[in-house]
Amino acid sequence: MRAVRNWYFNLVLQDALTEEQDDALTELAGFHDGRISLAERPGYSRFVCSFEAETLTQAIADALSRFVDLPGVLVRSVELDEIALDDNGMWTPAVVLPPPPLEAGSSAS
């Protein structure tokens, strides 16, 4: 039996949510349990996800199942950023490490 763990990923939508879809979202309990949250900017919507499951595939399937009740919303892609790769224990020599943070007060040459 595999251990259940927390998986981190983003679900990127095909289009930004419409006002009607955004209103419908506020009524859906599956989007208000702390495991999936909407991140938007003009013309772009994605959901930041954190789901417990045995595998990443199971976690993604759980997240995607919530969209059945949100008509017209299409998920374009599943993305793992460098932080998610680290959080998900997926670092390998093939993964590009993020640049180190800039020191406060340093100036570019």
PDB file of C-alpha atoms in Angstrom:
ATOM      1  CA  MET A   1       0.000   0.000   0.000  1.00  0.00           C
ATOM      2  CA  ARG A   2       1.321   3.406  -0.961  1.00  0.00           C
ATOM      3  CA  ALA A   3       1.394   6.236   1.499  1.00  0.00           C
ATOM      4  CA  VAL A   4      -1.047   9.077   1.046  1.00  0.00           C
ATOM      5  CA  ARG A   5       0.703  12.395   0.646  1.00  0.00           C
ATOM      6  CA  ASN A   6      -0.047  15.975  -0.301  1.00  0.00           C
ATOM      7  CA  TRP A   7       0.435  16.893  -3.991  1.00  0.00           C
ATOM      8  CA  TYR A   8       0.786  20.476  -5.270  1.00  0.00           C
ATOM      9  CA  PHE A   9      -0.115  21.545  -8.817  1.00  0.00           C
ATOM     10  CA  ASN A  10      -1.956  24.164 -10.874  1.00  0.00           C
ATOM     11  CA  LEU A  11      -4.930  23.662 -13.181  1.00  0.00           C
ATOM     12  CA  VAL A  12      -4.794  26.286 -15.935  1.00  0.00           C
ATOM     13  CA  LEU A  13      -8.117  27.118 -17.593  1.00  0.00           C
ATOM     14  CA  GLN A  14      -8.664  27.471 -21.344  1.00  0.00           C
ATOM     15  CA  ASP A  15     -10.281  30.884 -20.808  1.00  0.00           C
ATOM     16  CA  ALA A  16     -10.709  33.275 -17.924  1.00  0.00           C
ATOM     17  CA  LEU A  17     -13.879  32.669 -15.902  1.00  0.00           C
ATOM     18  CA  THR A  18     -16.919  34.608 -17.007  1.00  0.00           C
ATOM     19  CA  GLU A  19     -18.867  36.617 -14.452  1.00  0.00           C
ATOM     20  CA  GLU A  20     -21.572  33.912 -14.493  1.00  0.00           C
ATOM     21  CA  GLN A  21     -19.034  31.134 -13.908  1.00  0.00           C
ATOM     22  CA  ASP A  22     -17.415  33.132 -11.122  1.00  0.00           C
ATOM     23  CA  ASP A  23     -20.838  33.557  -9.475  1.00  0.00           C
ATOM     24  CA  ALA A  24     -21.560  29.818  -9.840  1.00  0.00           C
ATOM     25  CA  LEU A  25     -18.186  29.023  -8.284  1.00  0.00           C
ATOM     26  CA  THR A  26     -19.153  30.793  -5.067  1.00  0.00           C
ATOM     27  CA  GLU A  27     -22.014  28.290  -4.619  1.00  0.00           C
ATOM     28  CA  LEU A  28     -19.951  25.111  -5.073  1.00  0.00           C
ATOM     29  CA  ALA A  29     -18.738  23.614  -1.794  1.00  0.00           C
ATOM     30  CA  GLY A  30     -16.062  21.543  -3.590  1.00  0.00           C
ATOM     31  CA  PHE A  31     -14.172  24.745  -4.338  1.00  0.00           C
ATOM     32  CA  HIS A  32     -14.239  26.012  -0.747  1.00  0.00           C
ATOM     33  CA  ASP A  33     -12.564  23.271   1.285  1.00  0.00           C
ATOM     34  CA  GLY A  34      -9.071  24.780   1.214  1.00  0.00           C
ATOM     35  CA  ARG A  35      -7.640  22.313  -1.308  1.00  0.00           C
ATOM     36  CA  ILE A  36      -8.278  24.350  -4.456  1.00  0.00           C
ATOM     37  CA  SER A  37      -8.186  28.118  -4.844  1.00  0.00           C
ATOM     38  CA  LEU A  38      -8.710  30.443  -7.784  1.00  0.00           C
ATOM     39  CA  ALA A  39      -5.909  32.720  -8.969  1.00  0.00           C
ATOM     40  CA  GLU A  40      -6.819  35.284 -11.624  1.00  0.00           C
ATOM     41  CA  ARG A  41      -5.402  38.139 -13.608  1.00  0.00           C
ATOM     42  CA  PRO A  42      -6.962  39.855 -16.635  1.00  0.00           C
ATOM     43  CA  GLY A  43      -7.718  37.233 -19.279  1.00  0.00           C
ATOM     44  CA  TYR A  44      -6.280  34.334 -17.253  1.00  0.00           C
ATOM     45  CA  SER A  45      -7.583  31.960 -14.592  1.00  0.00           C
ATOM     46  CA  ARG A  46      -5.964  29.017 -12.834  1.00  0.00           C
ATOM     47  CA  PHE A  47      -6.589  26.990  -9.724  1.00  0.00           C
ATOM     48  CA  VAL A  48      -3.799  26.368  -7.241  1.00  0.00           C
ATOM     49  CA  CYS A  49      -4.287  22.881  -5.824  1.00  0.00           C
ATOM     50  CA  SER A  50      -3.117  20.873  -2.832  1.00  0.00           C
ATOM     51  CA  PHE A  51      -4.688  17.393  -2.651  1.00  0.00           C
ATOM     52  CA  GLU A  52      -3.945  14.297  -0.597  1.00  0.00           C
ATOM     53  CA  ALA A  53      -3.718  11.068  -2.595  1.00  0.00           C
ATOM     54  CA  GLU A  54      -1.479   8.067  -3.155  1.00  0.00           C
ATOM     55  CA  THR A  55      -0.395   9.354  -6.582  1.00  0.00           C
ATOM     56  CA  LEU A  56      -0.237  12.652  -8.420  1.00  0.00           C
ATOM     57  CA  THR A  57      -2.630  11.231 -11.025  1.00  0.00           C
ATOM     58  CA  GLN A  58      -5.228  10.495  -8.329  1.00  0.00           C
ATOM     59  CA  ALA A  59      -4.826  13.981  -6.874  1.00  0.00           C
ATOM     60  CA  ILE A  60      -5.344  15.592 -10.291  1.00  0.00           C
ATOM     61  CA  ALA A  61      -8.384  13.396 -10.990  1.00  0.00           C
ATOM     62  CA  ASP A  62      -9.898  14.438  -7.645  1.00  0.00           C
ATOM     63  CA  ALA A  63      -9.381  18.110  -8.483  1.00  0.00           C
ATOM     64  CA  LEU A  64     -10.761  17.737 -12.012  1.00  0.00           C
ATOM     65  CA  SER A  65     -13.900  15.965 -10.762  1.00  0.00           C
ATOM     66  CA  ARG A  66     -14.996  19.254  -9.157  1.00  0.00           C
ATOM     67  CA  PHE A  67     -15.363  20.921 -12.554  1.00  0.00           C
ATOM     68  CA  VAL A  68     -18.334  18.740 -13.551  1.00  0.00           C
ATOM     69  CA  ASP A  69     -20.591  21.178 -11.670  1.00  0.00           C
ATOM     70  CA  LEU A  70     -19.026  24.269 -13.274  1.00  0.00           C
ATOM     71  CA  PRO A  71     -20.452  24.326 -16.833  1.00  0.00           C
ATOM     72  CA  GLY A  72     -18.382  25.707 -19.680  1.00  0.00           C
ATOM     73  CA  VAL A  73     -15.087  25.694 -17.787  1.00  0.00           C
ATOM     74  CA  LEU A  74     -12.327  23.790 -19.560  1.00  0.00           C
ATOM     75  CA  VAL A  75      -8.978  22.939 -17.981  1.00  0.00           C
ATOM     76  CA  ARG A  76      -6.225  23.482 -20.562  1.00  0.00           C
ATOM     77  CA  SER A  77      -3.260  22.081 -18.645  1.00  0.00           C
ATOM     78  CA  VAL A  78      -1.861  20.805 -15.395  1.00  0.00           C
ATOM     79  CA  GLU A  79       1.313  22.584 -14.371  1.00  0.00           C
ATOM     80  CA  LEU A  80       3.982  21.939 -11.776  1.00  0.00           C
ATOM     81  CA  ASP A  81       6.231  24.886 -11.054  1.00  0.00           C
ATOM     82  CA  GLU A  82       9.695  24.630  -9.506  1.00  0.00           C
ATOM     83  CA  ILE A  83       8.219  24.911  -6.020  1.00  0.00           C
ATOM     84  CA  ALA A  84       5.705  22.156  -6.736  1.00  0.00           C
ATOM     85  CA  LEU A  85       8.470  19.939  -8.118  1.00  0.00           C
ATOM     86  CA  ASP A  86      10.348  20.369  -4.853  1.00  0.00           C
ATOM     87  CA  ASP A  87       7.231  19.969  -2.679  1.00  0.00           C
ATOM     88  CA  ASN A  88       6.231  16.872  -4.657  1.00  0.00           C
ATOM     89  CA  GLY A  89       9.667  15.286  -4.179  1.00  0.00           C
ATOM     90  CA  MET A  90      10.364  15.320  -7.919  1.00  0.00           C
ATOM     91  CA  TRP A  91      13.771  17.003  -8.030  1.00  0.00           C
ATOM     92  CA  THR A  92      16.215  15.181 -10.290  1.00  0.00           C
ATOM     93  CA  PRO A  93      19.417  16.303 -12.035  1.00  0.00           C
ATOM     94  CA  ALA A  94      17.206  17.130 -15.066  1.00  0.00           C
ATOM     95  CA  VAL A  95      15.200  19.755 -13.158  1.00  0.00           C
ATOM     96  CA  VAL A  96      16.437  23.310 -13.504  1.00  0.00           C
ATOM     97  CA  LEU A  97      16.869  24.849 -10.092  1.00  0.00           C
ATOM     98  CA  PRO A  98      15.289  28.269  -9.550  1.00  0.00           C
ATOM     99  CA  PRO A  99      17.742  31.159  -9.306  1.00  0.00           C
ATOM    100  CA  PRO A 100      18.817  32.169  -5.800  1.00  0.00           C
ATOM    101  CA  PRO A 101      16.857  35.067  -4.290  1.00  0.00           C
ATOM    102  CA  LEU A 102      18.326  38.506  -4.761  1.00  0.00           C
ATOM    103  CA  GLU A 103      19.889  39.983  -1.685  1.00  0.00           C
ATOM    104  CA  ALA A 104      18.220  43.099  -0.315  1.00  0.00           C
ATOM    105  CA  GLY A 105      20.082  46.234  -1.288  1.00  0.00           C
ATOM    106  CA  SER A 106      22.103  44.587  -4.067  1.00  0.00           C
ATOM    107  CA  SER A 107      22.364  46.427  -7.358  1.00  0.00           C
ATOM    108  CA  ALA A 108      22.621  45.010 -10.852  1.00  0.00           C
ATOM    109  CA  SER A 109      25.961  45.473 -12.619  1.00  0.00           C
TER     110      SER A 109
END
